[in-house]
Amino acid sequence: MKYSQTFIAAALATAVSSAAFADGHAVKVVGVSIPAATHGWAGGMNFHAKETVERLEEVYPGLDFVLATASDPGKQVNDIEDMVATRNIDALVVLPFESDPLTPPVQAVADSGAWVTVVDRGLSVAGIEDLYVAGDNKGFGTVSGEYMVSKMPDGGDIVVFRGIPTTIDNERVDSFTAAIEGSGINVLAMEHGNWNRDDSFTVMQDFLSKYPSIDAVWASDDDMAIGVLAAIEAAGRDEIQFVLGGAGMKEMIKRTADGDAMIPANVTYPPSMIATAIELTAVGLTSNAPVSGSFVIGSVLVTQENAMDFYYPDSPF
Amino acid sequence: MTDTTPDQTRGPRMPSMSVLGPIIALVVLVIIGAMLNSNFLSAANITNVLARSAFIGIIAVGMTFVITAGGLDLSVGSMAAFIAGLMILVMNAALPSMGIGIPIILLGMVTAIVAGMLAGLLNGFLITTLGIEAFIVTLGSMGIYRSLVTWLADGGTLSLDFGLRTFYRPVYFEGILGVSWPIIVFAVVVIIGEIIMSRSVYGRHCAATGSNEHVAHYSNVNVRRTRLISYAALGILVGIATIMYVPRLGSASASTGVLWELEAIAAVIIGGTVLKGGFGRVWGTVIGVLILSLIGNILNLTDFVSPYLNGAIQGVIIILAVILQRERKAAS
């Protein structure tokens, strides 16, 4: 009994003194919670998150960062709860794995008075976050569609690859369809390649069997473009003029920069948007500059002329 | 049931539905495909379907032995991804010293087969010697290999050097007399597997082990060794499948080989092998693999059914296959 009391007293004393220490130096803690690197784009996002955290810890001595990667929504909820309980975070930067399961825990963080920055995938309830940083999926589809129209002024037959069935994919494809409407471009078929090389390889093989002539492909993603290109190469079909991918994978950006006629362009959906979010959060915590609101990062058309501006050789994506 | 006279089983009669079922399903699929699209029976499409079935097919032949011996392996998909990643790393690392040529390809192939065998032996060791449930062991190793390949690739994609890939590419896309290598290797694996399963002592030991472990043990069957060999052989076959897979796209990532284990297990079950073990049929597994890939192919070639329903159609066929098996058991 006596021992345990002493222990509790000691523990309390330590807790109080460390809290006092933290307050004395006014170190603010920023929690960063992101999905683990389970595919190429997420790998790039992880890379930029780590790089930004390392850089900002140097730049702002008054800020401390906690970075957690989660392989599923449940783990991400636990990560956020742990950050609140053990690190008493002053701000949270979160890229939700899924909107619905992450909404209540993020709301709890916001209710506790901490700053909340939500990245890319919005929460199910509006108005929780102080800052929303996101890519532009509609713009992604529109820019891709407009490029196809400009590249094929006389129209032509194309096939379209879709991603994993999600809102993101629907928004992209709907804007793409709207952008090519009335241009004479005819969509022969749309199929889900699930943002996966192997799936899109298989689907493209079957498209090549099904259609004797295809003028161009909107692969809508660079991983899918790689599968599509391999299938075209294997079938030896030379009537296909070009394949338009997207998201700006470094290998594909390089090929565009080198003037590869099959990959004349790319449309960005930068995984480095996590860096924008962390950076803006840090600015908000350390200065008087207002950063609340929403920050939409436009999808930009990359061609041979500007490709090297989007080439990050060190990133895994 | 009592009406079934002995001479009926002795004399020539129609094979049971469990034998005919998968064959009929395959024939029906081929007819539907041919009716819906004239390119379905073209040489190019048949080559595509057979070549893409080869990965799952080669693995499923090994899975037939594991399941027949009363085991299960959930790790094969992640194992394939991990071996593919390892193979690419080894070949890229050896490139400066070895240059592009046959030796470096052989090095990659040896790496894949040795890694597959070791991975299979590890699964087998944990299951047989330590006596841990196969489901648990391979569920664990499934997670381990999937994480390892993600880690090796730093969350991105491991890509084979471009020059090497160009040199290695014919292993998937070319072959002898218009039959591509994956199809040839798949056929060889199936023939050897069928002979071992139906004609060899080892095949009978697998069936005995899966049927009743204790009876097999008292009948002088080395149950442990039989199971260990089945896992090691499956590992080697995963390595061989990977050798065929890597030249196709020259890359491996965390999304390589996702759900291959379930497709392989489904193919084995559709083919008439009993999930509880005790009876296996390699040729049936081949039909199972072809049925599963034809469903995907036909759905892509037609606008008949939404591709969202691919999984649902596969699911119906798997369940039908098991119902047919149950009828056979009830009849016997």
XYZ file of C-alpha atoms in Angstrom:
649
model
C 0.000 0.000 0.000
C 2.620 2.418 1.091
C 4.825 1.598 -1.852
C 2.032 2.101 -4.336
C 1.115 5.427 -2.789
C 4.680 6.573 -3.066
C 4.729 5.401 -6.650
C 1.564 7.298 -7.539
C 2.840 10.414 -5.805
C 6.105 10.173 -7.704
C 4.309 9.638 -10.969
C 2.081 12.635 -10.337
C 5.050 14.786 -9.440
C 6.781 13.779 -12.669
C 3.672 14.481 -14.696
C 3.213 17.915 -13.145
C 6.839 18.864 -13.571
C 6.952 17.742 -17.202
C 3.754 19.662 -17.925
C 5.306 22.711 -16.335
C 8.380 22.153 -18.446
C 6.336 22.008 -21.608
C 4.423 25.151 -20.703
C 7.572 26.957 -19.759
C 9.029 26.496 -23.198
C 5.617 26.839 -24.864
C 6.335 23.938 -27.184
C 3.279 23.203 -29.282
C 2.664 19.668 -30.510
C 1.329 18.976 -33.999
C -0.066 15.499 -34.661
C 0.030 14.229 -38.245
C -2.103 11.158 -39.015
C -2.009 9.652 -42.515
C -2.770 6.304 -44.191
C 0.211 3.960 -44.583
C 2.035 3.605 -47.883
C -0.087 0.871 -49.373
C 0.073 2.081 -52.979
C 2.207 4.380 -55.087
C 0.402 7.648 -54.433
C 0.216 7.012 -50.680
C 3.926 6.127 -50.746
C 4.676 9.534 -52.237
C 2.422 11.197 -49.671
C 4.272 9.414 -46.817
C 7.597 10.525 -48.289
C 6.529 14.186 -48.446
C 4.997 14.044 -44.944
C 8.232 12.716 -43.401
C 10.371 15.185 -45.309
C 8.182 18.133 -44.287
C 8.100 17.115 -40.622
C 11.898 16.797 -40.524
C 12.362 20.167 -42.193
C 9.812 22.031 -40.052
C 11.254 20.703 -36.803
C 14.453 22.525 -37.757
C 12.662 25.669 -38.878
C 10.339 26.000 -35.848
C 12.041 25.159 -32.517
C 8.706 25.910 -30.829
C 6.924 23.063 -32.613
C 7.081 19.349 -31.995
C 5.638 16.892 -34.528
C 4.129 13.423 -34.029
C 3.719 11.419 -37.244
C 1.596 8.254 -37.319
C 0.731 6.084 -40.311
C -2.278 3.779 -40.206
C -3.028 0.728 -42.307
C -6.794 0.875 -41.733
C -9.408 3.317 -40.406
C -9.573 1.607 -36.983
C -5.849 2.011 -36.448
C -6.114 5.654 -37.489
C -8.809 6.303 -34.880
C -6.536 4.734 -32.234
C -3.597 6.848 -33.413
C -5.594 10.065 -33.028
C -6.926 9.061 -29.594
C -3.373 8.241 -28.480
C -2.107 11.598 -29.722
C -4.728 13.423 -27.674
C -4.267 11.279 -24.566
C -0.497 11.002 -24.421
C 0.830 14.016 -26.318
C -1.930 16.560 -25.713
C -1.688 17.859 -29.263
C -2.365 21.515 -30.085
C -3.093 20.799 -33.741
C -3.999 17.790 -35.843
C -3.271 17.327 -39.533
C -5.276 14.348 -40.773
C -5.765 12.654 -44.132
C -8.762 10.461 -43.261
C -8.625 6.855 -44.425
C -12.400 6.945 -44.795
C -14.690 9.846 -44.102
C -17.357 8.259 -41.893
C -15.354 6.377 -39.245
C -12.891 9.255 -38.790
C -15.488 11.999 -38.349
C -16.333 11.453 -34.619
C -12.738 11.189 -33.340
C -11.617 14.225 -35.345
C -14.651 16.123 -34.072
C -13.610 15.237 -30.506
C -10.169 16.689 -31.193
C -11.740 19.882 -32.565
C -14.072 20.122 -29.531
C -11.068 19.910 -27.207
C -9.909 23.192 -28.701
C -7.121 21.925 -30.924
C -6.613 23.206 -34.461
C -7.737 20.678 -37.104
C -6.471 20.508 -40.672
C -8.146 17.945 -42.930
C -6.376 16.857 -46.105
C -7.813 15.513 -49.373
C -10.716 13.401 -48.127
C -13.365 15.528 -46.428
C -15.201 14.526 -43.235
C -18.871 13.542 -43.309
C -19.931 16.550 -41.210
C -19.181 20.046 -42.492
C -17.508 22.690 -40.371
C -15.353 20.530 -38.088
C -12.025 21.472 -39.613
C -10.336 24.855 -39.358
C -8.440 24.300 -42.588
C -9.203 22.008 -45.517
C -6.448 21.239 -48.036
C -7.450 19.120 -51.001
C -6.722 18.149 -54.537
C -9.174 19.014 -57.252
C -10.780 15.840 -58.582
C -13.266 17.654 -60.781
C -10.436 19.775 -62.168
C -8.432 16.596 -62.741
C -11.189 15.219 -64.959
C -11.764 18.531 -66.728
C -8.077 19.161 -67.490
C -7.721 15.573 -68.775
C -10.830 15.890 -70.944
C -9.787 19.250 -72.366
C -6.374 17.863 -73.220
C -7.918 14.908 -75.056
C -10.097 17.317 -77.043
C -7.144 19.529 -77.981
C -5.052 16.517 -78.968
C -7.830 14.970 -81.073
C -9.463 17.904 -82.900
C -11.187 15.578 -85.381
C -12.520 13.290 -82.661
C -11.826 9.576 -82.398
C -12.484 6.406 -80.429
C -11.094 6.106 -76.923
C -11.307 3.673 -74.024
C -11.420 4.898 -70.430
C -9.931 3.297 -67.316
C -11.578 4.045 -64.008
C -10.121 3.680 -60.521
C -11.492 1.907 -57.463
C -15.232 2.692 -57.326
C -15.294 5.770 -55.028
C -16.550 9.344 -54.976
C -13.100 10.476 -56.128
C -13.374 8.288 -59.213
C -16.955 9.366 -59.960
C -16.063 13.070 -59.750
C -13.109 12.630 -62.080
C -14.995 10.604 -64.668
C -18.089 12.853 -64.600
C -16.024 15.995 -65.248
C -14.060 14.193 -67.938
C -17.249 13.123 -69.682
C -18.591 16.693 -69.463
C -15.346 18.095 -70.885
C -15.318 15.866 -73.984
C -19.033 16.261 -74.677
C -19.764 17.363 -78.235
C -16.135 17.104 -79.316
C -16.518 14.071 -81.559
C -14.562 11.906 -79.113
C -16.429 8.644 -78.715
C -15.935 6.570 -75.551
C -15.995 2.934 -76.712
C -15.981 1.541 -73.183
C -15.192 2.339 -69.555
C -13.905 -0.277 -67.160
C -12.414 -0.283 -63.649
C -8.657 -0.862 -63.584
C -8.674 -0.173 -59.816
C -5.565 2.059 -60.004
C -3.664 -1.202 -60.383
C -1.102 -2.188 -63.037
C -2.088 -5.838 -63.312
C -5.823 -5.183 -63.495
C -5.437 -2.513 -66.158
C -3.089 -4.767 -68.156
C -5.767 -7.465 -68.228
C -8.572 -5.039 -69.070
C -6.529 -3.442 -71.869
C -5.769 -6.866 -73.380
C -9.489 -7.545 -73.490
C -10.237 -4.090 -74.958
C -7.693 -4.808 -77.692
C -9.442 -8.105 -78.475
C -12.830 -6.429 -78.435
C -12.122 -3.327 -80.553
C -10.209 -3.563 -83.847
C -9.309 0.126 -83.735
C -8.697 2.454 -80.773
C -7.310 5.969 -81.255
C -6.312 6.886 -77.708
C -6.607 5.782 -74.063
C -7.511 7.814 -70.982
C -5.823 5.682 -68.337
C -6.550 8.417 -65.723
C -3.673 7.223 -63.503
C -0.002 6.475 -64.082
C -0.047 3.003 -62.542
C -2.888 2.063 -64.866
C -1.080 3.722 -67.789
C 1.891 1.395 -67.237
C -0.340 -1.687 -67.478
C -2.093 -0.254 -70.561
C 1.212 0.509 -72.316
C 2.517 -3.014 -71.659
C -0.628 -4.554 -73.168
C -0.442 -2.307 -76.252
C 3.242 -3.096 -76.718
C 2.640 -6.848 -76.424
C -0.229 -6.785 -78.910
C 1.865 -4.716 -81.342
C -1.049 -2.380 -82.073
C 0.262 0.828 -83.626
C -3.001 2.684 -84.352
C -3.202 3.943 -80.756
C -1.758 7.452 -80.777
C -1.256 8.130 -77.075
C -2.121 7.195 -73.493
C -2.987 9.893 -70.942
C -2.255 8.874 -67.363
C -2.409 11.085 -64.309
C -1.122 11.889 -60.784
C 2.454 12.553 -61.912
C 4.469 9.414 -61.175
C 8.153 10.264 -61.562
C 8.885 7.599 -64.222
C 6.010 8.830 -66.379
C 6.916 12.500 -65.905
C 10.434 11.589 -67.028
C 9.133 9.934 -70.189
C 7.013 12.989 -70.982
C 10.058 15.202 -70.452
C 12.075 12.961 -72.783
C 9.467 13.436 -75.514
C 7.919 9.942 -75.551
C 5.143 10.204 -78.168
C 2.922 7.636 -76.381
C 2.927 9.693 -73.161
C 2.719 13.294 -74.361
C 1.240 14.665 -71.128
C 0.257 14.121 -67.515
C -2.233 15.705 -65.123
C -1.109 16.297 -61.552
C -2.800 15.264 -58.349
C 0.171 15.884 -56.112
C 0.792 13.648 -53.078
C 2.857 16.574 -51.756
C -0.427 18.285 -50.793
C 0.241 16.837 -47.307
C 3.292 19.146 -47.173
C 1.071 22.145 -47.965
C -1.243 21.149 -45.123
C 1.504 20.648 -42.515
C 3.250 23.844 -43.562
C 0.089 25.982 -43.382
C -0.760 24.499 -39.982
C 2.707 25.388 -38.703
C 2.331 28.939 -40.024
C -1.040 29.245 -38.287
C 0.387 28.061 -34.942
C 3.461 30.254 -34.978
C 2.369 33.496 -36.608
C -0.515 35.918 -36.878
C -1.149 35.001 -40.519
C -4.700 33.656 -40.874
C -4.801 30.236 -42.504
C -8.334 29.037 -41.866
C -10.609 28.189 -44.774
C -10.061 25.829 -47.656
C -7.125 25.493 -49.975
C -7.756 23.619 -53.222
C -4.652 22.573 -55.117
C -5.394 22.752 -58.814
C -4.668 19.866 -61.163
C -2.147 21.118 -63.693
C -1.454 19.882 -67.202
C 2.140 18.658 -67.542
C 3.660 18.599 -71.030
C 7.181 18.186 -72.320
C 7.856 21.917 -71.789
C 7.144 22.046 -68.038
C 7.682 18.373 -67.084
C 10.970 18.902 -65.251
C 9.206 21.265 -62.790
C 7.158 18.264 -61.601
C 9.980 15.714 -61.498
C 10.990 14.551 -57.979
C 13.685 11.901 -58.485
C 13.988 11.156 -54.727
C 10.295 10.469 -54.132
C 9.165 6.827 -54.337
C 6.217 7.936 -56.495
C -30.243 -45.184 -51.518
C -30.849 -48.890 -50.772
C -31.898 -49.421 -54.373
C -28.349 -48.761 -55.527
C -27.216 -52.219 -56.569
C -23.544 -53.182 -56.475
C -23.326 -53.949 -60.213
C -24.260 -50.355 -60.939
C -21.012 -49.177 -59.379
C -19.014 -51.894 -61.072
C -20.297 -51.536 -64.622
C -19.689 -48.554 -66.905
C -21.895 -45.588 -66.013
C -22.091 -41.848 -66.312
C -19.419 -40.037 -64.286
C -20.909 -38.283 -61.261
C -21.880 -34.624 -61.292
C -18.807 -33.700 -59.288
C -16.687 -34.831 -62.229
C -18.977 -33.511 -64.956
C -20.007 -30.292 -63.208
C -16.803 -28.268 -63.668
C -16.386 -29.527 -67.242
C -19.951 -28.588 -68.149
C -19.507 -25.153 -66.560
C -16.347 -24.558 -68.587
C -17.985 -25.652 -71.848
C -21.023 -23.459 -71.160
C -18.757 -20.459 -70.480
C -16.858 -21.041 -73.731
C -20.116 -21.256 -75.699
C -21.478 -18.080 -74.060
C -18.223 -16.269 -74.773
C -18.160 -17.353 -78.408
C -21.775 -16.287 -78.897
C -21.302 -12.863 -77.303
C -18.121 -11.833 -79.082
C -16.579 -13.098 -82.290
C -13.063 -12.335 -81.051
C -13.491 -14.608 -78.042
C -12.094 -17.669 -79.824
C -9.338 -15.725 -81.609
C -5.811 -16.985 -81.025
C -4.830 -13.711 -79.390
C -7.645 -13.856 -76.827
C -7.070 -17.537 -76.028
C -3.350 -16.839 -75.540
C -4.162 -13.865 -73.285
C -6.532 -15.859 -71.087
C -4.246 -18.880 -70.777
C -1.152 -16.779 -70.087
C -2.834 -14.692 -67.399
C -4.269 -17.865 -65.822
C -0.785 -19.294 -65.567
C 0.219 -17.429 -62.357
C -2.817 -18.495 -60.357
C -2.786 -21.872 -62.127
C 0.784 -22.786 -61.215
C 0.134 -21.749 -57.608
C -3.221 -23.577 -57.537
C -1.577 -26.877 -58.529
C 0.601 -26.610 -55.401
C -2.434 -25.539 -53.375
C -4.226 -28.723 -54.508
C -1.587 -30.826 -52.733
C -1.628 -28.675 -49.593
C -5.431 -28.819 -49.353
C -5.539 -32.548 -50.169
C -3.132 -33.160 -47.287
C -5.551 -31.323 -44.986
C -3.739 -27.963 -44.934
C -4.287 -24.448 -46.240
C -2.005 -21.604 -47.309
C -3.277 -18.028 -47.237
C 0.157 -16.484 -47.730
C 0.771 -17.307 -51.413
C -0.380 -13.938 -52.828
C 1.800 -11.853 -50.513
C 4.596 -14.399 -50.877
C 4.487 -13.917 -54.664
C 4.630 -10.124 -54.225
C 7.546 -10.411 -51.791
C 9.484 -12.820 -54.026
C 8.857 -10.573 -57.047
C 10.225 -7.600 -55.101
C 13.229 -9.577 -53.869
C 13.959 -10.882 -57.354
C 13.880 -7.361 -58.817
C 16.184 -6.040 -56.068
C 18.690 -8.878 -56.534
C 18.749 -8.511 -60.314
C 19.113 -4.725 -60.159
C 21.912 -5.071 -57.600
C 23.767 -7.645 -59.711
C 23.402 -5.610 -62.908
C 26.618 -3.534 -62.612
C 28.797 -6.611 -62.049
C 27.019 -9.147 -64.277
C 25.657 -7.023 -67.113
C 22.580 -7.896 -69.151
C 22.564 -11.524 -70.214
C 21.352 -15.036 -69.508
C 23.359 -15.414 -66.227
C 21.607 -12.553 -64.467
C 18.197 -13.903 -65.508
C 19.224 -17.310 -64.126
C 20.342 -15.611 -60.900
C 16.903 -14.004 -60.618
C 15.188 -17.339 -61.260
C 17.304 -19.160 -58.670
C 16.587 -16.374 -56.155
C 12.848 -16.764 -56.721
C 12.852 -20.543 -56.391
C 15.103 -20.614 -53.318
C 13.135 -17.819 -51.631
C 9.876 -19.613 -52.418
C 11.166 -22.900 -51.054
C 12.432 -21.283 -47.841
C 9.168 -19.414 -47.342
C 7.207 -22.628 -47.907
C 9.473 -24.600 -45.552
C 9.025 -21.939 -42.874
C 5.230 -22.172 -43.145
C 5.476 -25.969 -43.136
C 7.849 -26.046 -40.157
C 5.595 -23.845 -38.035
C 2.548 -25.905 -38.975
C 3.974 -29.425 -38.656
C 6.771 -29.263 -36.086
C 5.328 -26.596 -33.814
C 1.786 -27.805 -34.467
C 0.202 -24.395 -35.017
C -3.032 -24.194 -37.008
C -2.285 -23.709 -40.747
C -4.884 -20.948 -41.000
C -3.158 -18.937 -38.257
C 0.422 -19.503 -39.446
C -0.301 -18.524 -43.039
C -2.547 -15.626 -41.998
C 0.480 -14.346 -40.094
C 2.963 -14.910 -42.895
C 0.505 -13.302 -45.330
C 0.723 -10.071 -43.331
C 4.486 -10.367 -42.932
C 5.259 -10.768 -46.657
C 2.819 -8.028 -47.646
C 4.473 -5.607 -45.219
C 7.950 -6.675 -46.287
C 7.285 -5.910 -49.961
C 5.759 -2.530 -49.041
C 8.843 -1.828 -46.939
C 11.288 -2.982 -49.630
C 9.516 -0.713 -52.130
C 9.380 2.160 -49.621
C 5.638 2.281 -50.212
C 6.106 2.770 -53.936
C 6.932 0.373 -56.733
C 10.064 -1.694 -57.333
C 10.921 -1.619 -61.025
C 13.339 -3.793 -62.931
C 16.065 -1.891 -64.786
C 14.652 -0.934 -68.204
C 17.351 -2.706 -70.252
C 17.013 -5.867 -68.168
C 13.257 -5.820 -68.535
C 13.526 -5.597 -72.321
C 15.866 -8.591 -72.276
C 13.684 -10.614 -69.856
C 10.366 -9.655 -71.458
C 10.192 -12.599 -73.943
C 9.792 -14.987 -70.990
C 6.195 -13.787 -70.634
C 5.341 -12.661 -74.153
C 7.112 -15.183 -76.391
C 7.448 -18.944 -76.584
C 7.689 -21.921 -78.912
C 5.514 -22.180 -82.028
C 3.247 -19.373 -80.893
C 2.579 -20.907 -77.470
C 3.930 -18.480 -74.877
C 6.223 -19.597 -72.053
C 3.754 -19.138 -69.165
C 1.340 -21.503 -70.934
C 4.094 -24.071 -71.548
C 5.303 -23.922 -67.934
C 1.716 -24.101 -66.648
C 1.077 -27.201 -68.803
C 4.272 -28.915 -67.617
C 3.467 -28.174 -63.969
C -0.050 -29.551 -64.423
C 1.138 -32.766 -66.099
C 3.768 -33.437 -63.421
C 1.252 -32.541 -60.691
C -1.415 -34.834 -62.119
C 1.035 -37.759 -62.345
C 2.230 -37.242 -58.769
C -1.308 -36.859 -57.442
C -2.888 -39.848 -59.162
C -0.005 -42.258 -59.769
C 2.639 -41.765 -57.091
C 3.066 -42.881 -53.502
C 3.335 -39.251 -52.413
C -0.067 -38.452 -53.915
C -1.651 -41.286 -51.950
C 0.134 -40.164 -48.786
C -1.329 -36.659 -49.234
C -4.852 -38.075 -49.587
C -4.350 -40.388 -46.599
C -2.992 -37.564 -44.431
C -5.859 -35.257 -45.324
C -8.467 -37.969 -44.942
C -7.521 -39.099 -41.442
C -4.249 -38.058 -39.885
C -4.212 -40.766 -37.210
C -5.108 -43.652 -39.479
C -2.457 -42.425 -41.937
C 0.078 -42.293 -39.116
C -0.656 -45.862 -38.015
C -0.493 -46.957 -41.660
C 3.161 -45.949 -41.696
C 2.640 -42.636 -43.525
C 4.989 -39.922 -42.327
C 2.293 -37.313 -41.837
C 4.620 -34.487 -40.869
C 6.962 -34.979 -43.788
C 4.083 -35.298 -46.253
C 2.670 -31.960 -45.094
C 6.071 -30.237 -44.939
C 6.831 -31.296 -48.525
C 3.441 -30.008 -49.710
C 4.128 -26.525 -48.284
C 7.684 -26.459 -49.639
C 6.458 -27.551 -53.088
C 3.806 -24.831 -53.018
C 6.536 -22.300 -52.134
C 8.640 -23.442 -55.085
C 5.622 -23.144 -57.394
C 4.970 -19.612 -56.095
C 8.599 -18.885 -57.044
C 8.023 -20.299 -60.534
C 4.832 -18.243 -60.947
C 6.809 -15.154 -59.938
C 9.458 -15.925 -62.575
C 6.663 -15.746 -65.156
C 5.059 -12.663 -63.561
C 8.043 -10.318 -63.261
C 8.810 -10.022 -67.017
C 5.213 -8.982 -67.736
C 5.298 -5.511 -66.198
C 8.789 -5.577 -64.691
C 7.548 -4.269 -61.356
C 6.302 -5.265 -57.937
C 4.431 -3.194 -55.364
C 2.152 -3.575 -52.375
C -0.732 -4.236 -54.770
C 0.946 -7.190 -56.497
C -0.761 -10.545 -56.025
C -3.593 -9.222 -53.856
C -6.214 -11.976 -53.303
C -4.281 -14.536 -55.358
C -4.539 -16.916 -52.406
C -8.326 -16.817 -52.475
C -8.470 -17.246 -56.252
C -6.131 -20.236 -56.008
C -8.174 -21.807 -53.190
C -11.425 -21.131 -55.089
C -10.007 -22.766 -58.230
C -8.994 -25.844 -56.232
C -12.456 -26.166 -54.703
C -14.332 -25.584 -57.983
C -12.174 -28.336 -59.474
C -13.547 -30.871 -57.014
C -10.803 -31.090 -54.386
C -12.337 -31.404 -50.925
C -11.558 -28.376 -48.730
C -11.279 -30.589 -45.644
C -8.650 -32.686 -47.388
C -8.492 -36.358 -48.302
C -9.243 -36.040 -51.997
C -7.538 -33.950 -54.674
C -7.785 -33.565 -58.405
C -5.137 -31.582 -60.273
C -6.924 -31.536 -63.634
C -10.027 -30.235 -61.851
C -7.974 -27.360 -60.450
C -6.956 -26.399 -63.997
C -10.607 -26.247 -64.998
C -11.337 -24.165 -61.896
C -8.612 -21.676 -62.814
C -9.869 -21.408 -66.400
C -13.473 -20.898 -65.231
C -12.444 -18.035 -62.943
C -10.385 -16.211 -65.568
C -12.953 -16.779 -68.319
C -15.618 -15.059 -66.209
C -13.454 -11.931 -66.020
C -12.564 -12.137 -69.701
C -16.178 -12.541 -70.860
C -17.345 -9.661 -68.659
C -14.661 -7.424 -70.194
C -15.520 -8.482 -73.756
C -19.221 -7.754 -73.407
C -21.322 -4.985 -71.946
C -23.796 -7.610 -70.831
C -23.297 -7.476 -67.055
C -21.692 -4.771 -64.950
C -18.091 -5.708 -64.085
C -18.994 -4.829 -60.494
C -20.748 -8.203 -60.479
C -17.639 -10.220 -61.421
C -17.117 -11.268 -57.808
C -20.775 -12.206 -57.414
C -20.687 -14.544 -60.427
C -17.467 -16.158 -59.201
C -19.069 -16.559 -55.782
C -22.135 -18.319 -57.213
C -19.916 -20.747 -59.116
C -17.810 -21.550 -56.030
C -20.918 -22.276 -53.971
C -22.420 -24.408 -56.760
C -19.194 -26.416 -56.909
C -19.371 -27.178 -53.210
C -23.052 -28.181 -53.475
C -22.086 -30.676 -56.186
C -19.389 -32.100 -53.905
C -21.889 -32.552 -51.112
C -24.233 -34.481 -53.400
C -21.396 -36.829 -54.247
C -20.673 -37.457 -50.581
C -24.342 -38.017 -49.823
C -24.595 -40.479 -52.699
C -21.617 -42.549 -51.610
